[in-house]
Amino acid sequence: MNTDEFENLKVRFGPDTATWPAPFRQEASRFLTGHRLAALSDDETLDYLVLDAAKTSVDETVLVRHVMTRVAKSRRRFGPTVGPRWWSIPATAASMAFVITLSAASGYWAAGARIDISDDALLAFAIGVPPSEVAHTSIFRQEEGSRP
Amino acid sequence: MSQARVPEPAGLPERLDDGELLARIAAGEQPALRQLIDRHGRGLQLLAARYLGGADEAEDVVQDVFFSVWNNAKRFDPAKGRATTWIYRIAVNRCIDVKRWRRFRLFLGFDDTDDVFASDDPPADTLIGARQELAIVRAGLDTLPERQRMALLLRAVADLDVTSIAEAMGTSAGSVEQLLVRARRTLRARLAKVGEFEPRDERLSK
């Protein structure tokens, strides 16, 4: 941080550097103490190194614009927001589980009325005759609508 | 750079603290949200970028944080903690969600690697071009366990104290102290390995 940057931040956040947000506060503190290592503990020295290592270019103006656009969009939209961005893992897993359960239940329900046909066919297959020949000796009750 | 930028007028006549800004956001005042982003946008983005290892994802995370603040500011209770800690807690949770999602994609085979951090060693070009100790710390941060990395970043970047870090991470103060001790010990060991970092007393005696 140089003097110009410090003065700009004073205009932005006020004269009291203690009320500045992080990480501007730490940078101002280091600027004001003139990088005096004697005033810092080993942990503080390392923390400053970590802060320097984390620094990258950030444009808050762009950030403000993007967030305010999202806020404006959310105000225009009616009903709950649904989109890929908002699909969380639990919600996706629950939806998939529901679909699988529903499919299994539908399949079981649709196939359930013809179970006796399969039993006759299996019996015919076991004794080696066509299914039509076992139809009249079937131990399974013929239900209305089922095939012999 | 963000320090040199003179901000546009935020629409609020006075400078408010974070608690007051949240109260106004809860009342639907967009200028208050703008001022909050102006105050914490940079800190949150540095935290997320260093934790996740990517500036693009970090910006998405920070947008999500402020959008969440806009929608949930009414839930903030000043009696339960500081506004800054509450905002950083949202950011921590969002970062963890992104990490989990990345791991899930890796499990499904959509991604090649969980971590965008390439290797344990700093790239050669960073060692040549930038200050060596910063490159070592950056590489050291990238290889720290996630909870240690988060605790150290909340301390160094967000300037939170141990109690606030514990609150933001949803753990105990004792656990945070342990995480910080281990993280700093690992970084010091990396720096000592290449002779770049000496304890303060040794530096001053030279």
Coordinates of C-alpha atoms in Angstrom, one line a residue:
Chain A
M1 CA 0.0 0.0 0.0
N2 CA 1.3 3.5 -0.8
T3 CA 0.2 6.9 0.4
D4 CA -2.3 7.5 -2.5
E5 CA -4.0 4.2 -1.9
F6 CA -4.2 4.9 1.8
E7 CA -5.8 8.3 1.2
N8 CA -8.3 6.8 -1.2
L9 CA -9.3 4.2 1.3
K10 CA -9.7 6.9 3.9
V11 CA -12.2 8.6 1.6
R12 CA -13.9 5.3 1.1
F13 CA -14.1 3.9 4.6
G14 CA -13.5 6.9 6.9
P15 CA -10.5 8.2 8.9
D16 CA -10.6 5.5 11.6
T17 CA -8.7 2.5 10.2
A18 CA -9.9 0.3 13.1
T19 CA -13.4 0.4 11.5
W20 CA -12.2 -0.5 8.0
P21 CA -13.2 -4.0 6.8
A22 CA -10.7 -6.8 6.3
P23 CA -8.2 -7.1 4.6
F24 CA -7.9 -3.3 4.2
R25 CA -7.6 -3.0 8.0
Q26 CA -4.6 -5.2 8.2
E27 CA -3.0 -3.5 5.2
A28 CA -3.5 0.0 6.7
S29 CA -2.1 -1.2 10.0
R30 CA 1.0 -2.5 8.3
F31 CA 1.3 0.8 6.3
L32 CA 1.0 2.9 9.4
T33 CA 3.5 0.9 11.5
G34 CA 5.9 1.1 8.6
H35 CA 6.4 -2.7 8.3
R36 CA 8.2 -2.7 11.7
L37 CA 8.9 -6.4 12.3
A38 CA 9.7 -5.7 16.0
A39 CA 6.1 -4.8 16.6
L40 CA 4.9 -8.2 15.2
S41 CA 4.9 -11.7 16.7
D42 CA 6.0 -14.7 14.6
D43 CA 2.3 -15.6 14.1
E44 CA 1.4 -12.1 12.9
T45 CA 4.4 -12.1 10.5
L46 CA 3.3 -15.4 9.0
D47 CA -0.4 -14.1 8.8
Y48 CA 0.8 -11.1 6.8
L49 CA 2.7 -13.5 4.5
V50 CA -0.5 -15.5 4.1
L51 CA -2.5 -12.4 3.3
D52 CA 0.1 -11.3 0.7
A53 CA 0.0 -14.8 -0.8
A54 CA -3.8 -14.7 -1.0
K55 CA -3.9 -11.3 -2.8
T56 CA -5.4 -11.2 -6.3
S57 CA -7.0 -8.5 -8.4
V58 CA -10.6 -7.9 -7.3
D59 CA -13.0 -5.4 -9.0
E60 CA -15.8 -4.7 -6.5
T61 CA -17.6 -2.6 -9.2
V62 CA -18.1 -5.7 -11.3
L63 CA -19.1 -7.7 -8.3
V64 CA -21.7 -5.1 -7.3
R65 CA -23.1 -5.0 -10.9
H66 CA -23.5 -8.8 -11.0
V67 CA -25.1 -9.1 -7.6
M68 CA -27.5 -6.3 -8.3
T69 CA -28.5 -7.9 -11.6
R70 CA -29.3 -11.1 -9.8
V71 CA -31.3 -9.2 -7.2
A72 CA -33.3 -7.5 -10.0
K73 CA -33.9 -10.8 -11.8
S74 CA -35.1 -12.5 -8.6
R75 CA -37.6 -9.6 -8.1
R76 CA -39.0 -9.9 -11.6
R77 CA -39.5 -13.7 -11.3
F78 CA -42.7 -15.1 -9.9
G79 CA -42.8 -18.4 -8.0
P80 CA -39.9 -20.4 -6.7
T81 CA -36.6 -20.3 -8.5
V82 CA -35.7 -23.5 -10.3
G83 CA -32.6 -23.9 -12.4
P84 CA -29.5 -26.0 -12.6
R85 CA -27.6 -23.6 -10.4
W86 CA -30.1 -24.2 -7.5
W87 CA -30.1 -28.0 -7.8
S88 CA -28.5 -29.2 -4.6
I89 CA -27.2 -32.7 -4.2
P90 CA -29.8 -33.8 -1.7
A91 CA -32.7 -32.4 -3.8
T92 CA -31.3 -34.2 -6.9
A93 CA -30.9 -37.5 -4.9
A94 CA -34.4 -37.2 -3.5
S95 CA -35.9 -36.6 -6.9
M96 CA -34.0 -39.5 -8.5
A97 CA -35.1 -41.8 -5.6
F98 CA -38.7 -40.7 -6.1
V99 CA -38.6 -41.4 -9.8
I100 CA -37.0 -44.9 -9.3
T101 CA -39.6 -45.8 -6.6
L102 CA -42.4 -44.6 -8.8
S103 CA -41.1 -46.6 -11.8
A104 CA -40.7 -49.8 -9.7
A105 CA -44.2 -49.4 -8.2
S106 CA -45.8 -48.8 -11.6
G107 CA -44.0 -51.8 -13.1
Y108 CA -45.1 -54.1 -10.3
W109 CA -48.6 -52.9 -10.5
A110 CA -48.8 -53.4 -14.3
A111 CA -47.2 -56.8 -14.2
G112 CA -49.1 -58.1 -11.1
A113 CA -52.3 -59.1 -12.9
R114 CA -50.5 -61.6 -15.1
I115 CA -48.4 -63.4 -12.6
D116 CA -50.5 -66.6 -13.0
I117 CA -49.6 -66.7 -16.7
S118 CA -46.0 -66.8 -15.9
D119 CA -46.6 -69.6 -13.4
D120 CA -48.5 -71.7 -16.1
A121 CA -45.8 -71.1 -18.6
L122 CA -43.1 -72.1 -16.1
L123 CA -45.0 -75.3 -15.3
A124 CA -45.4 -76.1 -19.0
F125 CA -41.7 -75.4 -19.5
A126 CA -40.8 -77.7 -16.5
I127 CA -42.7 -80.7 -17.8
G128 CA -41.8 -80.1 -21.4
V129 CA -45.3 -79.5 -23.0
P130 CA -46.9 -76.5 -24.7
P131 CA -48.6 -74.1 -22.3
S132 CA -52.0 -74.8 -23.8
E133 CA -51.9 -78.4 -22.6
V134 CA -51.3 -77.5 -19.0
A135 CA -54.0 -74.8 -19.0
H136 CA -56.8 -77.2 -18.0
T137 CA -54.7 -78.9 -15.3
S138 CA -53.4 -75.7 -13.9
I139 CA -53.4 -75.6 -10.1
F140 CA -53.5 -71.8 -10.4
R141 CA -56.9 -70.2 -10.4
Q142 CA -57.9 -68.7 -13.7
E143 CA -58.9 -65.2 -13.3
E144 CA -61.2 -63.4 -15.6
G145 CA -59.3 -61.7 -18.4
S146 CA -56.2 -63.9 -18.1
R147 CA -55.0 -66.1 -20.9
P148 CA -54.8 -69.9 -20.6
Chain B
M1 CA -6.2 -2.3 -8.0
S2 CA -9.1 -2.1 -5.7
Q3 CA -7.2 0.2 -3.2
A4 CA -6.7 2.9 -5.8
R5 CA -10.3 2.9 -6.8
V6 CA -12.5 5.7 -5.6
P7 CA -15.9 4.1 -5.2
E8 CA -19.1 5.4 -6.7
P9 CA -21.5 7.0 -4.3
A10 CA -23.3 4.1 -2.6
G11 CA -26.6 6.0 -2.2
L12 CA -26.4 6.1 1.6
P13 CA -25.4 9.4 3.1
E14 CA -23.5 8.0 6.1
R15 CA -21.1 5.2 6.7
L16 CA -22.8 2.4 8.6
D17 CA -21.4 -0.6 10.4
D18 CA -22.2 -4.1 9.1
G19 CA -25.0 -4.7 11.6
E20 CA -26.8 -1.5 10.6
L21 CA -26.3 -2.4 6.9
L22 CA -27.8 -5.8 7.4
A23 CA -30.8 -4.2 9.1
R24 CA -31.3 -1.9 6.1
I25 CA -30.9 -4.8 3.7
A26 CA -33.5 -6.7 5.6
A27 CA -35.8 -3.7 5.0
G28 CA -35.1 -4.0 1.2
E29 CA -32.6 -1.1 0.8
Q30 CA -30.4 -1.9 -2.2
P31 CA -27.9 0.9 -1.5
A32 CA -27.1 -0.9 1.8
L33 CA -26.3 -4.1 -0.1
R34 CA -24.0 -2.1 -2.4
Q35 CA -22.2 -0.7 0.6
L36 CA -21.8 -4.1 2.1
I37 CA -20.4 -5.5 -1.1
D38 CA -18.0 -2.5 -1.2
R39 CA -16.8 -3.3 2.3
H40 CA -16.5 -7.1 2.1
G41 CA -16.4 -8.1 -1.5
R42 CA -12.6 -8.1 -1.7
G43 CA -12.1 -10.0 1.6
L44 CA -14.6 -12.7 0.7
Q45 CA -13.2 -13.1 -2.8
L46 CA -9.6 -13.4 -1.6
L47 CA -10.8 -16.0 0.9
A48 CA -12.8 -18.0 -1.6
A49 CA -10.1 -17.8 -4.3
R50 CA -7.3 -19.1 -2.1
Y51 CA -9.5 -21.8 -0.5
L52 CA -10.9 -23.1 -3.8
G53 CA -7.9 -22.3 -5.9
G54 CA -9.8 -20.5 -8.7
A55 CA -10.8 -16.9 -9.2
D56 CA -13.8 -17.7 -11.4
E57 CA -15.4 -20.0 -8.9
A58 CA -14.6 -17.6 -6.2
E59 CA -16.5 -14.8 -7.9
D60 CA -19.5 -17.1 -8.2
V61 CA -19.3 -18.0 -4.5
V62 CA -19.1 -14.3 -3.5
Q63 CA -22.1 -13.5 -5.7
D64 CA -24.0 -16.4 -4.0
V65 CA -23.0 -15.1 -0.6
F66 CA -24.3 -11.6 -1.2
F67 CA -27.5 -12.9 -2.9
S68 CA -28.0 -15.1 0.2
V69 CA -27.4 -12.1 2.4
W70 CA -30.0 -10.1 0.4
N71 CA -32.6 -12.9 0.8
N72 CA -31.8 -13.9 4.5
A73 CA -30.8 -10.6 6.2
K74 CA -34.0 -10.8 8.3
R75 CA -32.6 -14.0 9.9
F76 CA -29.5 -12.2 11.3
D77 CA -29.8 -11.9 15.0
P78 CA -27.3 -9.3 16.5
A79 CA -27.6 -11.0 19.9
K80 CA -26.1 -14.2 18.5
G81 CA -22.9 -12.8 17.0
R82 CA -21.3 -10.2 14.9
A83 CA -22.6 -9.3 11.4
T84 CA -19.1 -9.9 9.9
T85 CA -18.9 -13.4 11.3
W86 CA -22.4 -14.2 10.0
I87 CA -21.4 -13.1 6.5
Y88 CA -18.2 -15.1 6.6
R89 CA -20.1 -18.1 7.9
I90 CA -22.3 -18.0 4.8
A91 CA -19.1 -17.9 2.7
V92 CA -17.5 -20.8 4.5
N93 CA -20.6 -23.0 4.0
R94 CA -20.8 -22.0 0.3
C95 CA -17.1 -22.8 -0.2
I96 CA -17.6 -26.2 1.4
D97 CA -20.6 -26.9 -0.8
V98 CA -18.5 -26.1 -3.9
K99 CA -15.8 -28.5 -2.7
R100 CA -18.4 -31.2 -2.1
W101 CA -19.9 -30.7 -5.5
R102 CA -16.4 -30.9 -7.1
R103 CA -15.8 -34.2 -5.2
F104 CA -19.2 -35.5 -6.4
R105 CA -18.4 -34.6 -10.0
L106 CA -15.0 -36.4 -9.6
F107 CA -16.8 -39.5 -8.2
L108 CA -19.1 -39.5 -11.3
G109 CA -16.1 -39.1 -13.5
F110 CA -16.9 -35.6 -14.9
D111 CA -13.7 -34.1 -13.5
D112 CA -10.2 -35.3 -13.7
T113 CA -9.0 -34.1 -10.3
D114 CA -10.6 -32.8 -7.1
D115 CA -8.0 -30.1 -6.5
V116 CA -7.1 -27.5 -9.0
F117 CA -3.8 -27.1 -7.1
A118 CA -1.4 -28.9 -9.3
S119 CA 1.4 -30.1 -7.1
D120 CA 3.2 -29.7 -3.7
D121 CA 5.9 -27.6 -5.2
P122 CA 5.6 -24.0 -6.3
P123 CA 5.8 -23.6 -10.1
A124 CA 9.2 -22.6 -11.3
D125 CA 8.0 -19.4 -13.0
T126 CA 6.5 -18.1 -9.8
L127 CA 9.8 -18.7 -8.0
I128 CA 11.6 -16.7 -10.6
G129 CA 9.1 -13.9 -11.2
A130 CA 7.7 -13.2 -7.8
R131 CA 9.0 -13.2 -4.3
Q132 CA 10.0 -16.7 -3.4
E133 CA 8.6 -16.8 0.1
L134 CA 5.1 -15.8 -1.2
A135 CA 5.3 -18.5 -3.8
I136 CA 6.2 -21.0 -1.1
V137 CA 3.4 -19.8 1.2
R138 CA 0.9 -20.0 -1.7
A139 CA 2.0 -23.5 -2.5
G140 CA 2.0 -24.4 1.2
L141 CA -1.5 -23.1 1.6
D142 CA -2.7 -25.2 -1.3
T143 CA -1.5 -28.4 0.2
L144 CA -2.8 -27.8 3.7
P145 CA -5.8 -29.9 4.8
E146 CA -9.0 -28.0 4.0
R147 CA -10.0 -27.2 7.6
Q148 CA -6.5 -25.9 8.4
R149 CA -6.5 -23.8 5.3
M150 CA -9.9 -22.3 6.0
A151 CA -9.0 -21.5 9.6
L152 CA -5.7 -19.8 8.6
L153 CA -7.4 -17.8 5.8
L154 CA -10.2 -16.6 8.1
R155 CA -7.5 -15.5 10.5
A156 CA -5.1 -13.9 8.0
V157 CA -7.5 -12.6 5.3
A158 CA -10.7 -11.9 7.2
D159 CA -8.9 -10.9 10.4
L160 CA -11.3 -12.9 12.6
D161 CA -10.4 -13.8 16.1
V162 CA -10.5 -17.5 17.3
T163 CA -14.0 -17.3 18.7
S164 CA -15.4 -15.8 15.5
I165 CA -13.5 -18.4 13.3
A166 CA -15.0 -21.1 15.5
E167 CA -18.5 -19.6 14.9
A168 CA -17.9 -19.3 11.2
M169 CA -16.7 -22.8 10.9
G170 CA -19.2 -24.3 13.2
T171 CA -16.7 -25.8 15.6
S172 CA -15.1 -25.1 19.0
A173 CA -12.5 -22.4 19.8
G174 CA -10.1 -25.2 21.0
S175 CA -10.4 -27.0 17.7
V176 CA -9.7 -23.7 15.8
E177 CA -6.5 -23.1 17.9
Q178 CA -5.3 -26.6 17.1
L179 CA -6.0 -26.0 13.4
L180 CA -4.1 -22.7 13.4
V181 CA -1.1 -24.2 15.3
R182 CA -0.8 -27.1 12.8
A183 CA -1.3 -24.9 9.8
R184 CA 1.3 -22.4 10.9
R185 CA 3.7 -25.2 11.8
T186 CA 3.4 -26.7 8.4
L187 CA 4.0 -23.4 6.6
R188 CA 7.0 -22.6 8.8
A189 CA 8.5 -26.0 8.0
R190 CA 8.1 -25.4 4.3
L191 CA 9.7 -21.9 4.6
A192 CA 12.5 -23.2 6.8
K193 CA 13.2 -25.9 4.3
V194 CA 14.3 -23.3 1.8
G195 CA 15.8 -21.0 4.4
E196 CA 13.4 -18.1 3.6
F197 CA 11.6 -17.7 6.8
E198 CA 13.4 -17.2 10.1
P199 CA 11.8 -16.5 13.5
R200 CA 11.5 -12.8 14.3
D201 CA 14.3 -12.8 16.9
E202 CA 16.8 -14.2 14.4
R203 CA 15.8 -11.7 11.8
L204 CA 16.2 -8.8 14.2
S205 CA 19.6 -9.9 15.4
K206 CA 21.0 -9.7 11.9

